[in-house]
XYZ file of C-alpha atoms in Angstrom:
687
model
C -23.195 97.418 59.591
C -19.476 97.591 59.833
C -18.114 98.552 56.301
C -14.668 97.702 54.765
C -12.870 100.506 55.657
C -14.135 100.397 59.059
C -13.061 96.809 59.742
C -9.343 96.918 58.059
C -9.270 99.992 60.284
C -10.217 97.294 63.419
C -7.925 95.146 62.093
C -4.654 97.775 62.388
C -5.883 98.977 65.487
C -6.874 95.383 67.114
C -3.855 94.065 66.326
C -1.507 96.723 66.518
C 0.247 95.984 62.906
C 2.635 98.843 61.565
C 2.955 98.298 57.196
C 6.251 96.473 57.848
C 4.581 93.562 59.270
C 2.692 92.962 56.112
C 4.608 91.097 53.538
C 6.400 93.881 51.241
C 4.631 96.764 53.308
C 6.077 100.452 53.573
C 9.875 101.385 55.090
C 10.468 101.891 58.542
C 12.108 99.405 62.026
C 11.758 96.266 61.364
C 10.353 94.297 65.179
C 12.800 92.764 66.975
C 11.867 89.645 67.341
C 12.980 86.306 68.879
C 14.647 83.785 66.765
C 12.242 81.375 65.655
C 11.991 77.566 66.661
C 13.332 75.587 64.018
C 11.038 73.175 62.500
C 10.870 69.867 63.130
C 9.231 66.605 61.821
C 6.869 65.809 64.541
C 4.664 68.696 66.009
C 5.644 70.440 69.212
C 3.312 70.650 71.737
C 3.762 74.411 73.846
C 5.493 75.755 71.092
C 5.920 79.415 71.370
C 4.667 81.591 67.563
C 6.898 83.484 66.400
C 6.758 87.585 67.634
C 5.067 88.705 65.088
C 2.576 86.224 65.144
C 1.975 86.141 68.921
C 1.460 90.750 68.296
C -1.631 89.947 66.410
C -2.858 87.222 68.340
C -2.681 89.020 71.637
C -4.233 92.028 70.575
C -7.229 90.181 68.913
C -10.009 91.563 71.496
C -11.540 93.827 69.314
C -12.507 90.419 67.162
C -15.091 89.277 69.230
C -17.525 92.162 68.659
C -17.590 90.916 65.019
C -19.840 88.549 63.721
C -19.077 85.761 61.571
C -19.338 87.509 57.878
C -17.143 90.485 59.292
C -15.066 87.556 60.178
C -14.932 86.182 57.740
C -14.130 89.469 55.741
C -11.187 89.996 57.420
C -9.779 87.125 57.441
C -9.838 87.145 53.873
C -7.509 90.451 54.232
C -5.268 88.683 56.456
C -1.999 89.026 54.405
C -1.156 84.924 56.164
C -3.365 81.620 55.416
C -5.700 81.794 58.480
C -9.181 80.353 60.526
C -11.173 81.247 63.270
C -12.529 79.190 65.928
C -15.913 79.194 68.610
C -15.734 78.437 71.873
C -19.101 76.506 72.629
C -21.709 76.650 75.932
C -20.727 73.165 76.032
C -16.966 73.026 75.872
C -16.408 72.152 72.138
C -15.515 73.718 69.435
C -16.412 75.029 65.799
C -14.910 77.054 63.234
C -16.163 79.344 62.089
C -14.220 80.326 59.056
C -11.087 79.567 57.298
C -9.808 82.181 54.788
C -8.721 81.428 50.633
C -5.505 81.786 51.582
C -5.371 78.615 54.182
C -7.435 77.022 50.938
C -5.224 77.446 48.646
C -2.383 75.930 50.971
C -4.245 73.279 51.710
C -5.736 72.839 48.415
C -9.317 72.650 49.577
C -12.663 74.147 47.817
C -15.171 75.842 49.310
C -15.824 79.861 50.269
C -16.466 79.592 53.984
C -16.851 77.137 57.069
C -20.658 75.810 57.055
C -22.040 74.551 60.807
C -21.557 70.677 58.544
C -18.140 70.650 58.436
C -16.939 70.225 61.740
C -14.192 68.251 61.453
C -12.756 71.168 58.118
C -9.977 72.352 60.262
C -9.035 68.849 62.037
C -9.389 67.740 58.278
C -6.811 70.298 56.945
C -4.396 70.768 60.037
C -4.257 66.899 61.735
C -6.174 65.499 64.643
C -3.846 67.621 67.725
C -4.920 70.952 66.234
C -8.301 70.381 68.648
C -5.693 69.419 71.678
C -3.247 72.934 70.786
C -6.854 74.524 70.828
C -8.102 73.718 74.185
C -4.493 74.181 76.260
C -4.534 77.637 74.022
C -8.314 78.456 75.492
C -7.339 76.982 79.036
C -4.455 78.678 79.728
C -5.715 81.759 77.391
C -2.374 82.451 76.378
C -1.290 82.215 72.674
C 0.683 78.652 71.165
C 2.244 77.731 68.367
C 3.086 74.698 66.692
C 4.528 72.569 63.495
C 2.926 69.709 61.988
C 3.991 67.487 58.691
C 0.740 67.348 56.341
C 0.081 65.582 52.874
C -1.362 67.707 50.660
C -1.933 68.179 46.714
C 2.045 69.548 46.433
C 2.951 66.853 48.745
C 4.395 66.652 51.989
C 4.848 69.810 53.292
C 5.484 71.408 56.757
C 3.151 73.683 59.115
C 4.271 76.301 61.743
C 0.434 76.764 63.255
C -0.131 79.536 65.622
C -3.301 80.220 67.675
C -4.055 83.333 69.834
C -7.655 83.669 72.063
C -10.353 86.109 71.711
C -11.596 87.704 74.515
C -15.151 89.317 75.096
C -15.565 92.591 77.685
C -14.941 90.173 80.717
C -11.927 88.844 79.441
C -13.420 85.693 79.158
C -12.078 83.383 75.932
C -14.695 82.933 73.386
C -12.687 82.451 69.834
C -9.416 81.815 69.151
C -7.773 83.234 65.725
C -5.145 81.147 63.932
C -2.347 81.284 60.978
C -1.006 78.995 59.067
C 2.671 79.372 57.538
C 4.304 76.872 55.278
C 7.429 75.980 55.932
C 9.085 73.695 54.390
C 11.898 75.301 52.395
C 12.852 76.276 55.283
C 12.722 73.084 57.137
C 14.235 72.162 54.185
C 16.907 73.713 53.990
C 17.721 74.168 57.968
C 17.708 70.113 57.594
C 20.596 70.125 54.646
C 22.287 72.833 57.326
C 22.161 70.697 60.053
C 23.593 67.151 57.795
C 26.653 69.362 56.515
C 27.334 70.559 60.150
C 27.395 67.115 61.619
C 28.882 65.795 59.029
C 31.963 68.864 59.630
C 31.270 68.473 62.885
C 32.118 64.294 62.773
C 35.217 65.519 60.408
C 36.723 68.114 62.603
C 36.492 65.564 65.900
C 37.777 62.639 63.634
C 41.150 65.034 63.525
C 44.357 64.614 65.392
C 44.863 68.245 65.006
C 43.198 70.486 67.353
C 40.892 73.210 66.205
C 39.084 75.638 68.546
C 37.172 78.091 67.373
C 36.607 81.726 68.840
C 34.217 84.158 68.530
C 34.837 88.453 67.444
C 34.543 88.747 71.690
C 37.021 85.507 72.497
C 35.055 83.643 73.452
C 35.505 79.708 72.601
C 32.317 78.371 70.308
C 34.020 75.434 69.432
C 36.512 73.591 70.153
C 37.120 69.121 68.865
C 38.942 66.414 71.606
C 41.990 66.498 69.891
C 42.068 70.606 71.343
C 40.451 69.709 74.695
C 43.318 67.385 75.305
C 46.151 70.087 73.900
C 44.166 72.299 76.169
C 44.164 69.852 79.060
C 47.566 69.007 78.528
C 48.763 72.723 78.617
C 46.298 72.965 82.063
C 48.525 70.417 83.696
C 51.871 71.588 82.393
C 50.771 75.370 83.870
C 49.545 74.296 87.373
C 53.154 72.120 87.616
C 54.978 75.525 87.655
C 55.803 75.826 83.373
C 53.617 79.324 81.312
C 50.537 78.030 79.914
C 49.557 78.372 76.311
C 47.449 81.298 75.155
C 44.585 79.679 73.666
C 44.335 77.023 77.025
C 43.950 80.506 78.511
C 41.151 83.850 78.308
C 42.568 85.256 75.543
C 44.593 88.787 75.242
C 43.311 91.648 75.428
C 45.027 92.934 72.106
C 43.738 90.001 69.594
C 46.257 90.088 66.869
C 46.702 87.922 64.437
C 50.018 85.993 64.032
C 50.094 83.689 61.465
C 53.920 82.302 62.505
C 52.899 78.819 64.643
C 53.933 79.525 68.138
C 54.917 76.163 70.087
C 54.921 75.206 73.603
C 56.450 72.844 75.718
C 54.507 70.009 77.873
C 54.912 68.893 81.012
C 56.124 64.727 79.355
C 58.155 66.467 77.168
C 55.944 66.994 73.643
C 55.534 69.933 72.142
C 52.572 71.373 70.918
C 52.484 74.001 67.836
C 49.038 76.454 67.149
C 48.454 78.696 63.918
C 45.914 81.606 64.107
C 43.500 81.776 61.312
C 40.883 84.563 61.192
C 37.942 84.401 60.174
C 35.536 86.936 57.959
C 33.287 87.452 60.682
C 36.216 88.910 63.316
C 36.580 85.406 65.160
C 39.522 83.157 64.990
C 40.595 79.367 64.549
C 43.397 77.884 66.228
C 44.705 75.069 64.950
C 46.883 72.560 67.613
C 49.091 69.877 67.069
C 51.469 67.226 68.567
C 54.733 68.311 66.321
C 57.157 66.006 68.775
C 56.849 62.664 66.044
C 57.852 66.077 63.259
C 60.447 67.732 65.209
C 62.095 64.301 65.833
C 61.980 63.395 62.070
C 63.227 66.364 61.313
C 66.446 66.707 63.958
C 66.936 62.852 62.708
C 67.002 64.000 59.222
C 69.654 66.665 59.831
C 71.701 64.417 62.099
C 71.916 62.547 59.101
C 72.574 64.804 56.871
C 75.033 65.811 58.849
C 76.506 62.548 59.488
C 76.326 61.739 55.934
C 77.741 65.223 54.420
C 80.784 64.927 57.522
C 81.258 61.428 55.949
C 81.477 62.649 52.447
C 83.645 65.336 53.755
C 86.245 63.153 54.531
C 85.787 61.060 51.094
C 88.894 61.288 48.656
C 86.792 61.919 45.903
C 84.635 64.341 44.330
C 80.661 64.034 44.645
C 78.331 66.356 43.958
C 74.078 65.190 43.906
C 72.413 66.772 41.084
C 68.482 67.510 40.744
C 66.494 66.088 37.667
C 66.869 69.678 36.399
C 70.570 69.778 36.758
C 70.858 72.008 39.736
C 73.824 70.687 42.052
C 72.016 69.920 45.703
C 75.152 68.626 47.548
C 79.203 69.012 47.286
C 81.534 67.511 49.501
C 85.015 69.344 50.810
C 87.393 67.413 48.279
C 84.823 68.324 45.194
C 84.990 71.761 46.016
C 88.827 72.121 46.413
C 88.718 70.325 43.324
C 86.819 72.928 41.603
C 88.765 75.519 43.235
C 85.006 77.181 44.192
C 83.235 77.259 48.323
C 80.463 75.101 48.764
C 78.245 78.345 48.264
C 80.027 78.933 44.557
C 78.624 75.218 43.687
C 75.184 74.439 45.183
C 72.159 75.857 43.591
C 73.472 77.001 39.982
C 73.785 74.986 37.225
C 76.203 71.613 36.703
C 77.109 73.300 33.596
C 77.692 76.473 34.737
C 79.816 75.413 37.776
C 82.562 72.799 35.927
C 82.948 76.067 32.995
C 83.121 78.512 36.106
C 85.734 76.173 37.027
C 87.485 75.668 34.361
C 87.113 71.997 33.482
C 88.646 70.996 30.342
C 87.880 67.118 29.453
C 91.221 65.158 29.427
C 92.201 63.907 25.984
C 95.945 61.801 26.472
C 97.765 59.675 28.910
C 99.968 60.879 31.004
C 103.479 60.931 32.209
C 104.630 62.240 35.507
C 105.851 65.890 35.183
C 103.113 66.085 31.997
C 100.232 67.790 32.167
C 97.628 66.452 30.485
C 95.990 67.596 26.603
C 92.521 68.901 26.947
C 89.766 69.907 25.141
C 87.019 72.683 26.224
C 84.009 71.672 27.603
C 80.808 72.146 26.470
C 78.430 72.950 28.276
C 75.409 71.463 26.506
C 77.548 68.197 26.545
C 77.012 68.337 30.044
C 73.325 68.727 29.698
C 73.302 65.871 27.282
C 74.835 63.883 29.305
C 72.749 64.449 32.460
C 70.013 64.022 30.621
C 71.064 60.960 29.307
C 71.813 59.289 32.598
C 68.535 60.219 33.717
C 65.640 58.764 30.833
C 68.032 55.608 30.308
C 69.122 55.176 34.378
C 72.774 54.155 33.288
C 76.003 56.094 34.756
C 78.245 57.930 32.158
C 81.748 57.717 32.502
C 84.015 60.624 31.280
C 88.199 62.162 32.003
C 87.753 65.767 32.914
C 90.829 67.977 33.803
C 91.555 70.745 35.560
C 95.246 72.797 35.523
C 96.950 70.045 34.949
C 94.992 67.373 37.152
C 92.773 64.045 36.054
C 89.093 63.546 37.383
C 88.012 60.114 36.053
C 84.042 61.457 36.661
C 81.012 59.357 36.689
C 77.412 59.995 36.858
C 75.657 58.159 38.298
C 71.769 57.858 38.455
C 70.234 58.041 42.331
C 66.890 55.927 42.298
C 63.867 57.210 43.584
C 60.330 56.323 44.001
C 59.156 53.622 41.610
C 62.017 52.912 40.167
C 62.384 56.478 38.798
C 65.796 58.361 39.133
C 65.342 60.818 41.617
C 68.264 62.886 41.559
C 72.164 62.380 39.524
C 75.674 62.210 42.061
C 79.197 63.214 39.555
C 81.184 61.034 41.469
C 84.996 61.921 40.697
C 88.403 60.220 41.707
C 92.038 62.746 41.049
C 93.548 60.145 39.155
C 96.123 62.381 37.684
C 99.113 60.132 39.491
C 97.469 56.539 38.873
C 97.431 57.434 34.987
C 101.253 58.052 35.315
C 102.266 55.309 36.786
C 100.349 52.811 34.695
C 101.798 54.810 32.246
C 105.268 54.286 33.140
C 104.153 50.728 34.312
C 103.401 49.850 30.864
C 106.505 51.471 29.370
C 108.325 49.916 32.207
C 107.237 46.064 31.242
C 107.952 47.267 27.501
C 111.474 47.968 28.641
C 111.606 44.932 30.932
C 111.420 43.406 27.533
C 113.293 44.711 25.567
C 115.995 44.777 28.372
C 115.394 41.118 28.200
C 116.343 41.039 24.696
C 119.488 43.256 25.145
C 120.101 40.613 27.827
C 120.168 37.839 25.092
C 121.917 40.247 23.415
C 124.640 40.714 25.348
C 125.158 36.588 25.807
C 125.603 36.743 22.323
C 127.816 39.596 22.235
C 130.398 37.766 25.006
C 130.390 34.835 22.914
C 131.275 36.503 19.478
C 133.717 38.303 21.473
C 134.896 35.372 23.052
C 135.376 34.019 19.640
C 136.721 37.427 18.135
C 139.371 37.369 20.289
C 141.318 34.715 19.346
C 141.606 35.474 15.363
C 142.697 39.651 16.147
C 145.206 37.944 19.151
C 146.666 35.970 15.538
C 145.785 39.373 13.229
C 147.913 41.405 16.367
C 151.174 38.554 15.928
C 150.959 38.590 12.505
C 151.027 42.267 12.318
C 153.786 42.292 14.770
C 155.587 39.682 13.361
C 155.489 41.170 9.417
C 156.863 44.691 10.941
C 159.749 42.806 12.318
C 160.195 41.402 8.497
C 160.009 44.518 7.067
C 163.298 46.154 5.919
C 164.389 49.583 7.099
C 164.655 50.844 3.861
C 162.174 54.294 3.544
C 160.636 52.433 0.575
C 159.062 50.723 3.469
C 157.764 53.009 5.536
C 154.395 53.017 4.438
C 153.716 49.748 4.455
C 155.065 49.512 7.893
C 152.909 52.542 9.070
C 150.085 50.822 7.599
C 150.540 47.671 9.546
C 151.450 49.289 13.107
C 148.200 50.710 12.891
C 146.470 47.511 11.882
C 148.368 46.340 15.002
C 146.851 49.274 17.360
C 143.413 48.601 15.753
C 143.700 45.347 16.260
C 144.349 45.481 19.890
C 142.005 48.130 20.800
C 139.384 45.780 18.921
C 140.711 42.910 21.634
C 140.646 45.294 24.604
C 136.494 46.390 23.615
C 135.916 42.587 23.567
C 137.691 41.638 27.238
C 135.595 44.918 28.289
C 132.571 43.174 27.015
C 132.758 39.766 27.937
C 134.102 41.513 31.610
C 130.860 43.376 31.955
C 128.615 40.347 30.496
C 130.891 37.718 33.102
C 129.941 40.897 35.782
C 133.976 40.417 36.337
C 136.127 42.973 38.130
C 137.382 45.663 35.869
C 141.084 46.922 36.259
C 140.974 50.881 36.658
C 144.019 53.223 36.127
C 145.588 56.954 36.402
C 144.540 57.805 32.826
C 144.951 60.947 31.150
C 141.712 62.534 29.843
C 143.789 64.053 26.787
C 145.323 61.423 25.713
C 142.236 59.200 25.715
C 140.397 61.704 24.027
C 143.347 61.829 21.443
C 142.608 58.138 20.970
C 139.246 58.748 20.573
C 139.583 61.640 17.649
C 141.499 58.884 15.807
C 138.698 56.313 16.057
C 136.256 58.535 14.716
C 138.280 61.456 12.659
C 136.957 59.342 9.436
C 133.659 58.547 10.467
C 133.276 62.599 10.935
C 135.031 63.245 7.435
C 132.481 61.011 5.953
C 129.501 63.284 7.079
C 131.402 66.288 6.222
C 131.467 67.128 10.141
C 134.558 69.535 11.232
C 135.867 68.643 15.068
C 137.590 70.828 16.931
C 139.239 70.462 20.400
C 139.399 72.358 22.741
C 141.588 70.682 25.254
C 143.412 71.907 28.887
C 147.515 71.755 29.477
C 148.112 70.369 32.364
C 145.114 68.744 33.752
C 144.963 66.425 36.757
C 144.736 62.689 36.165
C 141.717 60.459 37.049
C 141.343 57.335 38.156
C 139.270 55.371 35.542
C 139.027 52.274 33.308
C 140.241 54.160 30.158
C 138.497 51.710 27.911
C 134.775 53.114 29.457
C 135.963 56.384 29.899
C 136.686 55.948 25.988
C 133.062 54.436 25.455
C 131.586 57.274 26.861
C 133.385 59.385 24.555
C 132.946 57.467 21.835
C 129.142 57.580 21.858
C 128.535 61.284 22.714
C 130.692 61.852 19.404
C 127.866 59.128 17.700
C 125.234 60.542 19.080
C 126.458 64.965 17.802
C 126.793 63.031 14.188
C 123.425 61.573 14.658
C 121.982 64.898 15.201
C 124.288 67.074 12.528
C 123.125 64.722 9.666
C 119.845 67.114 8.618
C 122.309 69.776 8.891
C 123.499 72.128 6.159
C 127.321 70.898 5.081
C 129.145 74.581 6.235
C 126.933 74.222 9.453
C 128.175 70.585 10.816
C 130.389 71.213 13.605
C 131.177 69.402 16.489
C 134.171 71.149 19.655
C 135.338 68.098 22.382
C 136.278 70.630 25.621
C 138.335 69.146 29.147
C 139.096 71.367 31.618
C 139.422 71.650 35.047
C 137.088 72.657 38.014
C 136.859 72.650 41.157
C 133.921 70.461 42.953
C 131.522 71.695 45.174
C 134.550 70.142 48.424
C 137.155 72.041 46.817
C 138.793 68.918 45.396
C 139.812 69.345 42.109
C 137.472 67.759 39.224
C 137.744 67.363 35.324
C 135.243 68.194 32.960
C 134.713 66.479 29.374
C 132.557 68.133 27.177
C 130.948 67.276 23.800
C 129.293 70.043 21.986
C 127.290 69.970 18.422
C 125.763 72.866 16.354
C 122.565 70.178 15.310
C 119.067 71.069 16.591
C 119.718 70.727 19.940
C 117.227 69.112 22.566
C 113.126 69.300 23.462
C 111.177 68.064 25.596
C 112.652 64.967 26.062
C 115.509 66.292 27.514
C 113.787 65.675 30.948
C 113.710 62.636 29.778
C 117.324 62.471 27.510
C 118.841 59.733 30.501
C 115.729 57.186 30.916
C 116.093 53.826 29.582
C 114.554 52.722 26.201
C 113.981 56.791 25.602
C 115.666 57.862 22.251
C 114.543 60.236 19.027
C 116.463 58.336 16.589
C 114.393 56.068 14.412
C 116.420 52.660 14.184
C 117.617 53.669 18.415
C 118.111 51.831 21.347
C 117.232 54.344 24.178
C 120.438 52.749 26.246
C 123.306 54.963 24.896
C 123.313 57.569 27.187
C 122.020 55.412 29.960
C 125.043 53.363 29.648
C 127.055 56.416 29.716
C 125.443 58.040 33.122
C 125.762 54.481 34.260
C 130.133 54.381 33.919
C 130.306 58.133 34.643
C 128.297 57.783 38.215
C 130.261 54.314 38.727
C 133.090 56.467 38.413
C 132.304 58.973 40.653
C 131.004 61.496 38.718
C 127.740 63.410 37.228
C 126.565 63.826 33.855
C 124.301 66.606 32.138
C 122.889 68.063 29.225
C 122.305 71.780 27.931
C 121.300 73.716 25.449
C 123.821 76.446 24.895
C 123.006 79.793 24.330
C 124.470 79.979 20.733
C 122.483 76.795 20.233
C 123.055 73.449 19.354
C 123.681 70.768 22.389
C 126.325 70.065 25.222
C 126.563 66.986 27.029
C 129.194 67.455 30.059
C 130.286 64.725 32.597
C 132.717 65.350 35.840
C 135.375 62.503 36.857
C 137.121 63.182 40.374
C 140.727 63.120 39.973
C 142.469 60.022 41.105
C 145.367 59.485 43.087
C 145.876 56.023 43.363
C 144.403 52.736 41.464
C 140.774 51.651 42.090
C 138.815 48.614 41.029
C 135.206 48.808 40.249
C 133.004 45.857 41.293
């Protein structure tokens, strides 16, 4: 009788099994097996068993000598579910034994198959089992198939393999089979195939081309988009153009290039390729048609360049600022007004740019030639204004000043998506000259109104002059009559002098009234040869009492042998009187011992070499302040009750006589106003 040890020895010898062939057995090299077939939901006829099972079944000839009991014991010692089938002489088949593992797998009871259980194997493996077993017996070769069976554990997928057992004459007398439950593997592979199908569908739906090459550089996958790009590149290469490396055999040195490379197709399109390394050493190549993108980029660059060129020709400061306060663009005028280069402006915070440029906040009205009053710019206030514009989406206006120039600036929100503020524009116009003109225009308008009042006053003065001339004429006539009636006695000398003075003053008043009337009527005034020193003496007589009343000392510095001038004597006297009265008003607040007025006359040579006469009125007053530049401007006055017309009239009279008048501050202090008249040769008239 065969013992268990003998059976085990015969099993290992007959099936040529090594310990590595059994689950969990030993160490050493594993047998090289061909890839197993994928499990299917339905049986597959003629499917070859895996390598290990085929090795067992091909070496099962020694089992032909074992009786049923020894064969059953042998199958029970197998690590897999197994069964044995006897081929009957009449061509039928009979199940000899089923080991315990197969019964557990099939969830059935019983220790062995009996003669009265002819359909036991068919019940467990399905009706197709007899067909496969018959094929194996007829061919003499191992066969395998898969079957979907419903057991006590639910629906399962089995992999079944059978092999022939021959006698010593080589006749197949028995079949030995194994059954493996591959349900979990089948489910995993089914899920994997579904994922692969979804991934493939997604890649095939992409507009971008995707190709995968293995470590050796062979193309293992490409989607339709990549095939189209490769076909286009091949046609381009056939027409004499360089073909892209992705459309040809891989290069010998497959270095990873992270930068995209582009190829130009024959139809003018541009294709970009980018390689990405795979963990297994392969490469994924992604290609896409970037023609539209490049055209869009070119149009965007062209549009930005055209917009920047347009902004550079605008005479206004234009900056675009991001929501975080960073300057994005600046035009040429803006960089010039800030005194910075574009590179020093772009990329910096707006507050830092304004601070670096020395920009301040303007706070005063301007006149031409004036510098604006400016307050230092608070950088925090700039950030606050910027945040307020972004939050409220409303513009914010400020006047900025830099180096005497004023900029009317406005932070204007730039709308973006969904009405939100995407950026802010700082737009500013240099309004220095405009503001000065506006200020002067307002002043001119006020002066015009004042002139209208003065014109009315002039007409009133003409009427008054006309009315006063008759009484003055009577005063003069009566004075001369009274003077002629006085006796020659010295006792009446003082009275005679007083009457003479009254007559002279009345005659001067009549002459002034006549000049006023002539001035208002725009009539002609007769000019005559005038001695300037005599004219100054007459003015001195007029103003002496007023100077004495104010405690002002009058000093005359008159040059001898002055050339005569051709002038209207009353008008020139009016100029000198006006200058003396201005000095009197300036000395009112000075100490009594410092009040002094000096009248100087001298002969000078003009630029043309001709003789001229210069008359200067100096005083020891406080002098001229910042108003010196506007001293001869109409309605500019430092007197609380002044009209601002005195020096304007003086300049008008002097220039009408061909002369000039200037104001200056002497080195010793005080003030000096002087005018120069050309020496006359004949009598002239002023129209």
